[in-house]
mmCIF file of C-alpha atoms in Angstrom:
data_model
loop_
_atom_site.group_PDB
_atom_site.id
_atom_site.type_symbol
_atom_site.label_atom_id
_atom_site.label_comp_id
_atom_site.label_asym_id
_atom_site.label_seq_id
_atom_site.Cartn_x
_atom_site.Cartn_y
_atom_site.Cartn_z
ATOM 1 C CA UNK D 1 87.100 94.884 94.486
ATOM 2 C CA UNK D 2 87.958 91.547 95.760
ATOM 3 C CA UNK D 3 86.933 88.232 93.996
ATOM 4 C CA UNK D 4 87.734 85.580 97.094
ATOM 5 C CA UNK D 5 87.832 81.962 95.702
ATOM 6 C CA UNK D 6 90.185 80.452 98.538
ATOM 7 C CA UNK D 7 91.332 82.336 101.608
ATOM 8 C CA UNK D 8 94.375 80.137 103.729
ATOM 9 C CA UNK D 9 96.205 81.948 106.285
ATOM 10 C CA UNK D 10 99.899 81.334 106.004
ATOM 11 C CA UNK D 11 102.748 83.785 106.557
ATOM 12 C CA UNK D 12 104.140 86.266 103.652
ATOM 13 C CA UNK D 13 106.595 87.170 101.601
ATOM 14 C CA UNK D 14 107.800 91.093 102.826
ATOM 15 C CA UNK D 15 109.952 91.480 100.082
ATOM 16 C CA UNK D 16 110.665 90.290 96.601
ATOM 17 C CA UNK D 17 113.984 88.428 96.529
ATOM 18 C CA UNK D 18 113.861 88.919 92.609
ATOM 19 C CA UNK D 19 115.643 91.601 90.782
ATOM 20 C CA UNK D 20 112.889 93.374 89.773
ATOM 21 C CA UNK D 21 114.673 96.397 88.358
ATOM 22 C CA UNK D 22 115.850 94.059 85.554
ATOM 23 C CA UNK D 23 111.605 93.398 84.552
ATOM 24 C CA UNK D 24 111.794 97.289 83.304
ATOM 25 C CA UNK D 25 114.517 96.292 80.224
ATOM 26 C CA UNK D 26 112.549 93.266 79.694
ATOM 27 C CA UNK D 27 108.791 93.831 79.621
ATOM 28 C CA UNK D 28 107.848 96.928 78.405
ATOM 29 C CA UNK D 29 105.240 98.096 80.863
ATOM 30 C CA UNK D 30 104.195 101.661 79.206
ATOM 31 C CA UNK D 31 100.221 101.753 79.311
ATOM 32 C CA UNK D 32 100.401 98.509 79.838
ATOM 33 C CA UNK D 33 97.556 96.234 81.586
ATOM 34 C CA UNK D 34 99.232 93.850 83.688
ATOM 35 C CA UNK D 35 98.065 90.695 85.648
ATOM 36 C CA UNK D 36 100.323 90.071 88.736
ATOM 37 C CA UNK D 37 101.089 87.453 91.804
ATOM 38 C CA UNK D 38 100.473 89.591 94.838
ATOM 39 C CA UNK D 39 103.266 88.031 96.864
ATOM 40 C CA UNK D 40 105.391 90.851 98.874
ATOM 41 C CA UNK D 41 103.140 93.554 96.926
ATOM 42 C CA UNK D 42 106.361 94.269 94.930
ATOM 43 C CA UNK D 43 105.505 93.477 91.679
ATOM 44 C CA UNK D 44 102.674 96.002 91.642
ATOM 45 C CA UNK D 45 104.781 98.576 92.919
ATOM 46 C CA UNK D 46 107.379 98.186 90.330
ATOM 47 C CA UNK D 47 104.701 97.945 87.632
ATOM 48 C CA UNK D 48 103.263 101.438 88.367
ATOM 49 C CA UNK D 49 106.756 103.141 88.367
ATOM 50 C CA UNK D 50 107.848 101.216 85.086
ATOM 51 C CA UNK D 51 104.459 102.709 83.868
ATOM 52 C CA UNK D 52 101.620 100.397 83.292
ATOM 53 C CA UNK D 53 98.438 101.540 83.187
ATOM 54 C CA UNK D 54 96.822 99.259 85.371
ATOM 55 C CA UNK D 55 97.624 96.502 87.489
ATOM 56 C CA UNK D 56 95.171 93.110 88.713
ATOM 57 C CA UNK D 57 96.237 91.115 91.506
ATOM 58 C CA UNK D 58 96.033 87.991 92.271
ATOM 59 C CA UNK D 59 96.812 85.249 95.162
ATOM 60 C CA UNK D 60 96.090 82.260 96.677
ATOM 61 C CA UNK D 61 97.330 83.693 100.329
ATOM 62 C CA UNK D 62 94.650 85.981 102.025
ATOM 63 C CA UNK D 63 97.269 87.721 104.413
ATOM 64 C CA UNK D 64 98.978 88.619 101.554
ATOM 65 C CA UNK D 65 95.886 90.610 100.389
ATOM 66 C CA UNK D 66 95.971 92.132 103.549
ATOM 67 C CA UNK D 67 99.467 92.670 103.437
ATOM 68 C CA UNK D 68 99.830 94.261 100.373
ATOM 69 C CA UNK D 69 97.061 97.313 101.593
ATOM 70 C CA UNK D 70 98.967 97.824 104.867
ATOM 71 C CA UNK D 71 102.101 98.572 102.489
ATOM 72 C CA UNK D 72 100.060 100.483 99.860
ATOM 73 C CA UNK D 73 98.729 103.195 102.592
ATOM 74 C CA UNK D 74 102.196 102.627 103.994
ATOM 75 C CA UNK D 75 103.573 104.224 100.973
ATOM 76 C CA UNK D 76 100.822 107.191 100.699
ATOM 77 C CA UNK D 77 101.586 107.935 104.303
ATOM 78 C CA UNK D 78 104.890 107.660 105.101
ATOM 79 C CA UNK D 79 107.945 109.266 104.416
ATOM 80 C CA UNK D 80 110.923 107.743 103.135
ATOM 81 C CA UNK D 81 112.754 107.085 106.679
ATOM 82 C CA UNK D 82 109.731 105.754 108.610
ATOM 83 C CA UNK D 83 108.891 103.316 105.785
ATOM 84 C CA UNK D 84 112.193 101.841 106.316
ATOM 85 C CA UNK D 85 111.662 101.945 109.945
ATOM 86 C CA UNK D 86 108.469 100.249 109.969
ATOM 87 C CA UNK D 87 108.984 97.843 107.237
ATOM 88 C CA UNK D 88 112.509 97.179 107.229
ATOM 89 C CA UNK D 89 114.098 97.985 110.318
ATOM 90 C CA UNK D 90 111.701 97.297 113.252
ATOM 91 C CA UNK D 91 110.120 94.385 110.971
ATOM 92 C CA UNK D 92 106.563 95.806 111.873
ATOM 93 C CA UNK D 93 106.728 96.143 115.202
ATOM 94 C CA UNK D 94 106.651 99.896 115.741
ATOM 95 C CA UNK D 95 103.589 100.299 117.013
ATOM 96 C CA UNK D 96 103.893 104.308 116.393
ATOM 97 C CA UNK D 97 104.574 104.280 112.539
ATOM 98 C CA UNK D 98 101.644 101.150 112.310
ATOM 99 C CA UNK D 99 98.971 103.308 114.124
ATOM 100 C CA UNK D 100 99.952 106.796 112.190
ATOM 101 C CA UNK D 101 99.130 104.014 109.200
ATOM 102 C CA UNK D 102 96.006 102.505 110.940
ATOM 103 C CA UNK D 103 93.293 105.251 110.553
ATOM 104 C CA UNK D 104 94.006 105.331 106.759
ATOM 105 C CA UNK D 105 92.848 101.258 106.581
ATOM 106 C CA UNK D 106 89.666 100.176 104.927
ATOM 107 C CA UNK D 107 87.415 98.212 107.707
ATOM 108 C CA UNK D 108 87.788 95.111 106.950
ATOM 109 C CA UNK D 109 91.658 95.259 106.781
ATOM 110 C CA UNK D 110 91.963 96.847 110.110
ATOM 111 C CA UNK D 111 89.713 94.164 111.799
ATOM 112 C CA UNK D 112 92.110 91.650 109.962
ATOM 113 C CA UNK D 113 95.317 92.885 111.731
ATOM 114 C CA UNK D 114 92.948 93.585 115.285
ATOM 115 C CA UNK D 115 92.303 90.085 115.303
ATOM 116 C CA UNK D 116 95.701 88.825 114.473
ATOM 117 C CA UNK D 117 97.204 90.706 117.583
ATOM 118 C CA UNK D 118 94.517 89.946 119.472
ATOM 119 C CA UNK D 119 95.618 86.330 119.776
ATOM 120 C CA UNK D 120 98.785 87.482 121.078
ATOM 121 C CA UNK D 121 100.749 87.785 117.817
ATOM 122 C CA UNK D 122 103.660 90.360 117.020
ATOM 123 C CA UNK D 123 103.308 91.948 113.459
ATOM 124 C CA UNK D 124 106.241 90.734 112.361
ATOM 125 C CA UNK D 125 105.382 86.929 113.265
ATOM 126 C CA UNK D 126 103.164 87.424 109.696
ATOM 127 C CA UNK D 127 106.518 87.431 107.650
ATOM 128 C CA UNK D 128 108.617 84.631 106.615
ATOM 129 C CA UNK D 129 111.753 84.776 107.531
ATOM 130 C CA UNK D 130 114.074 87.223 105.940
ATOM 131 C CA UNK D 131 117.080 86.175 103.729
ATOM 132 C CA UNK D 132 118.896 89.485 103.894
ATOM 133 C CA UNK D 133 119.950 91.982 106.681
ATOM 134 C CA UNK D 134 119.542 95.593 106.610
ATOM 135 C CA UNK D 135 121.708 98.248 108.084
ATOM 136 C CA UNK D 136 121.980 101.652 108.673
ATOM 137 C CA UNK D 137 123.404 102.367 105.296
ATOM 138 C CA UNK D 138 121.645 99.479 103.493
ATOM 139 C CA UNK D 139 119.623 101.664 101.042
ATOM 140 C CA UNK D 140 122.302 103.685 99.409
ATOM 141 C CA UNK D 141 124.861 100.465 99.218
ATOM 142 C CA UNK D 142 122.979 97.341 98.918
ATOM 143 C CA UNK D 143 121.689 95.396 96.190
ATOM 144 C CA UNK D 144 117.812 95.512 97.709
ATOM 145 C CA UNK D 145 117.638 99.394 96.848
ATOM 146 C CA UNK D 146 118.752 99.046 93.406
ATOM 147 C CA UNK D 147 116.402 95.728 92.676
ATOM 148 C CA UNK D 148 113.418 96.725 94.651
ATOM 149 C CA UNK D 149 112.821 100.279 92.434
ATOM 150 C CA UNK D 150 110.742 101.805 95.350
ATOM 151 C CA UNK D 151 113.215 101.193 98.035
ATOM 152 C CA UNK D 152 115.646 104.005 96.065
ATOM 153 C CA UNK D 153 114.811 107.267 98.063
ATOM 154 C CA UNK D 154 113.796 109.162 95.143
ATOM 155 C CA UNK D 155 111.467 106.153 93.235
ATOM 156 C CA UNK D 156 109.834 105.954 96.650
ATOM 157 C CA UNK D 157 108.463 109.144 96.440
ATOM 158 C CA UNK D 158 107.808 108.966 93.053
ATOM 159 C CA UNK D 159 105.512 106.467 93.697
ATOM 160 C CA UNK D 160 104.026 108.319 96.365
ATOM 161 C CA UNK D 161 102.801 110.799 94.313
ATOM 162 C CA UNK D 162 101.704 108.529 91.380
ATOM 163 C CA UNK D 163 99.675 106.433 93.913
ATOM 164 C CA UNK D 164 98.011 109.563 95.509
ATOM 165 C CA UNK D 165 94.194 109.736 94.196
ATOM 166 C CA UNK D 166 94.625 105.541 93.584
ATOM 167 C CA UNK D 167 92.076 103.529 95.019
ATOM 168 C CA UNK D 168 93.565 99.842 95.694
ATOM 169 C CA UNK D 169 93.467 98.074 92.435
ATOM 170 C CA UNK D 170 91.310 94.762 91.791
ATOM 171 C CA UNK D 171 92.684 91.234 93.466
ATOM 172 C CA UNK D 172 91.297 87.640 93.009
ATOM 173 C CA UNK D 173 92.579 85.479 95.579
ATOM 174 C CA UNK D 174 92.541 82.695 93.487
ATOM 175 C CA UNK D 175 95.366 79.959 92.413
ATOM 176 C CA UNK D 176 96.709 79.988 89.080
ATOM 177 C CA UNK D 177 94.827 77.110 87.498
ATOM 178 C CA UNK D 178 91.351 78.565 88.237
ATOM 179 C CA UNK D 179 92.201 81.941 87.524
ATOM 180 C CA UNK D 180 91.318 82.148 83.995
ATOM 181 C CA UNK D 181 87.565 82.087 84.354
ATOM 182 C CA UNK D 182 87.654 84.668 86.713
ATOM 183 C CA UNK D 183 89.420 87.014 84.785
ATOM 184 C CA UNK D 184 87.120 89.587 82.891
ATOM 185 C CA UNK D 185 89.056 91.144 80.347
ATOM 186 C CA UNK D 186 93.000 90.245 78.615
ATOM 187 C CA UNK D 187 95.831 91.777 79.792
ATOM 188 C CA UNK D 188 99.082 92.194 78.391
ATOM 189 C CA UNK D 189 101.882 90.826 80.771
ATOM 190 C CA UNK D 190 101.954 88.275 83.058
ATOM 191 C CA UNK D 191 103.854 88.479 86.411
ATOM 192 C CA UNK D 192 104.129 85.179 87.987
ATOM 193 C CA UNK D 193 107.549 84.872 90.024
ATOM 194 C CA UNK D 194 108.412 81.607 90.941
ATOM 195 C CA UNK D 195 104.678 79.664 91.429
ATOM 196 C CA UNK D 196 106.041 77.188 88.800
ATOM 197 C CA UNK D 197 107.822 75.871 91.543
ATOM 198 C CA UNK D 198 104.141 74.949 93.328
ATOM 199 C CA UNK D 199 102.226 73.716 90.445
ATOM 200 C CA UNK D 200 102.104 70.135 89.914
ATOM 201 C CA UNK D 201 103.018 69.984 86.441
ATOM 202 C CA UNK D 202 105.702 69.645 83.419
ATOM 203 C CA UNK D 203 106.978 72.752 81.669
ATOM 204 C CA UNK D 204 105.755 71.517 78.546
ATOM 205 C CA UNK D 205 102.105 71.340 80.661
ATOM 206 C CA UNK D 206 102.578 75.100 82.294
ATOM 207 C CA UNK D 207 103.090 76.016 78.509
ATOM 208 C CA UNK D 208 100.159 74.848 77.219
ATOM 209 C CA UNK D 209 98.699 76.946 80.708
ATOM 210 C CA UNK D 210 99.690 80.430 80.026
ATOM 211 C CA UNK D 211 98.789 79.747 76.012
ATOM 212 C CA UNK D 212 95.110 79.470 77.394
ATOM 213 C CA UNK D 213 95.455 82.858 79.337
ATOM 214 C CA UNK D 214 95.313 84.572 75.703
ATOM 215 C CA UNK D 215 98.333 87.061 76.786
ATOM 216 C CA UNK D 216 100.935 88.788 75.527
ATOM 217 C CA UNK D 217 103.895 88.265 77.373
ATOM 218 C CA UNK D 218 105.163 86.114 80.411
ATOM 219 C CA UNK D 219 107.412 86.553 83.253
ATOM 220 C CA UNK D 220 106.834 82.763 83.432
ATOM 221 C CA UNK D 221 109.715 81.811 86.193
ATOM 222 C CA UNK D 222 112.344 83.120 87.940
ATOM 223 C CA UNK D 223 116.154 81.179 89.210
ATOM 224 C CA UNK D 224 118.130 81.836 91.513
ATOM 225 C CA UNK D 225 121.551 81.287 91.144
ATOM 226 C CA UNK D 226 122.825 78.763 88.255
ATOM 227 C CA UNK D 227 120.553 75.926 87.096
ATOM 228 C CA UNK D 228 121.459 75.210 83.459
ATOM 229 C CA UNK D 229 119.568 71.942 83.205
ATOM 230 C CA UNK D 230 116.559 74.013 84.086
ATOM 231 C CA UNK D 231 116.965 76.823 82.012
ATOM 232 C CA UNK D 232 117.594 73.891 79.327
ATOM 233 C CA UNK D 233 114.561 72.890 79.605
ATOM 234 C CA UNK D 234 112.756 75.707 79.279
ATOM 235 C CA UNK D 235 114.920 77.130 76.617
ATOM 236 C CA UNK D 236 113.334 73.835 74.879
ATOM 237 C CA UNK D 237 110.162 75.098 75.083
ATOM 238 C CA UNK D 238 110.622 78.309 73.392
ATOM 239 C CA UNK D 239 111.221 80.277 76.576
ATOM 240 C CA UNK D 240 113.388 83.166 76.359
ATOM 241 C CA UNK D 241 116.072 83.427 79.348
ATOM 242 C CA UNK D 242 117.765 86.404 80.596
ATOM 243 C CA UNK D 243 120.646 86.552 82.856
ATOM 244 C CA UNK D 244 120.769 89.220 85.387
ATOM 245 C CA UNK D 245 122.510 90.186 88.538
ATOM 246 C CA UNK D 246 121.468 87.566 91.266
ATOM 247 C CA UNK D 247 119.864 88.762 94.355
ATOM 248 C CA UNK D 248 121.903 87.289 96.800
ATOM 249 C CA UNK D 249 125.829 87.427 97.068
ATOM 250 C CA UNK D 250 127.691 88.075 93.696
ATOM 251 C CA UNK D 251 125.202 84.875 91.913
ATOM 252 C CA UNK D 252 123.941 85.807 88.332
ATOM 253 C CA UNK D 253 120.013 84.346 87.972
ATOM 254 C CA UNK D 254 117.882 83.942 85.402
ATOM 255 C CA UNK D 255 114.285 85.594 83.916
ATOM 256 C CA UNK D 256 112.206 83.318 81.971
ATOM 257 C CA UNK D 257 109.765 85.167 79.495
ATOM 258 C CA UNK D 258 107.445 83.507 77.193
ATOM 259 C CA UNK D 259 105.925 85.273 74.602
ATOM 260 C CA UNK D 260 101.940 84.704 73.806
#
């Protein structure tokens, strides 16, 4: 189900650039429910394999919605190798792997992506720009494989079979600040990357925010490389930070969690 409160086309993100691997020592996902940004899709993905027991979605960014299914049948339907090859390596624009994906689309996501290259658009033209370069050997060598959990050979088809049966789970494309009233039930972590970074607003002011969201814990904001005057401040605040190995080059960054 889909609860639509804003729909603005912009490009998306078709990766997380956040350690993710490091959320599984942090949060403790068993059974969890857990309320998640959309963004790449990658959060969700990591939350089923760390073992939650259900994941919401949410996002201002319609094409992100959109997005995220074409990856989620992706998974179910591909193997290991042309995964890579569609989504890594080609960028999207194998029109092969994308139509042995197509079929498998609910209607309204397939007229989504008919219209888009209708107007004379490649695939990839829908992602940002990516900050890292794959080659052959990427998956067994790089950094991505081990802080993306599915992009590991054998977690990707772990998660194959744990999302076989699934149906795709709820999403609210909503902001932040009017999510709460759409939100039907309480959840126990929060997954919000870096949309700190959009909000107009203080951290004592985002504080008093995910207080009202009645949670349990936060994965309130994530840094990238080393910003001690901003970890300061949110240290300040009662914020817990966590240092783990940076994303990019041999940088450390930092998790900020806040506990509800």
């Amino acid at each position: 189900m889909v609860i639509c409160q804003s729909c603005i086309f912009e490009k998306v993100y078709g990766f997380s650039n956040e350690n993710l691997k490091s959320y599984e020592q942090l949060l403790n996902f068993t059974n969890a429910k857990v309320l998640s940004v959309i963004g790449s899709g990658d959060q969700y993905f990591s939350a089923i394999l760390y073992g939650a027991s259900k994941v919401t979605l949410f996002d201002i960014n319609n094409c992100a919605y959109y997005y995220f299914i074409l990856k989620f049948y992706a998974i179910k339907i591909l193997s290991y190798e042309e995964f890579v090859k569609l989504f890594l390596k080609t960028n999207l624009d194998d029109n092969k792997l994308y139509m042995k994906v197509y079929p498998y689309l609910p209607v309204n996501t397939r007229a989504f992506f008919d219209a888009y290259l209708k107007h004379g658009n490649k695939l990839s033209n829908l992602r940002l720009r990516q900050d890292f370069q794959y080659g052959k050997d990427v998956f067994a060598t790089s950094k991505i494989s081990s802080q993306i959990p599915y992009l590991n050979r054998t977690d990707y088809y772990r998660l194959q079979q744990m999302l076989k049966g699934e149906k795709l789970p709820e999403v609210i494309l909503s902001d932040l600040l009017n999510l709460k009233k759409l939100l039907s039930e309480r959840y126990d972590i929060l997954l919000l990357s870096n949309i700190y970074l959009y909000l107009d607003c203080n951290v004592l002011e985002f504080s008093k925010l995910l207080v009202s969201f009645n949670l349990g814990m936060v994965q309130a904001h994530y840094i990238w490389g080393d910003l001690p005057n901003q970890v300061k401040e949110f240290k300040k605040e009662g914020y817990s930070a966590y240092e783990v190995e940076g994303h990019f080059d041999d940088n450390k960054d930092t998790v900020l969690i806040y506990k509800l």
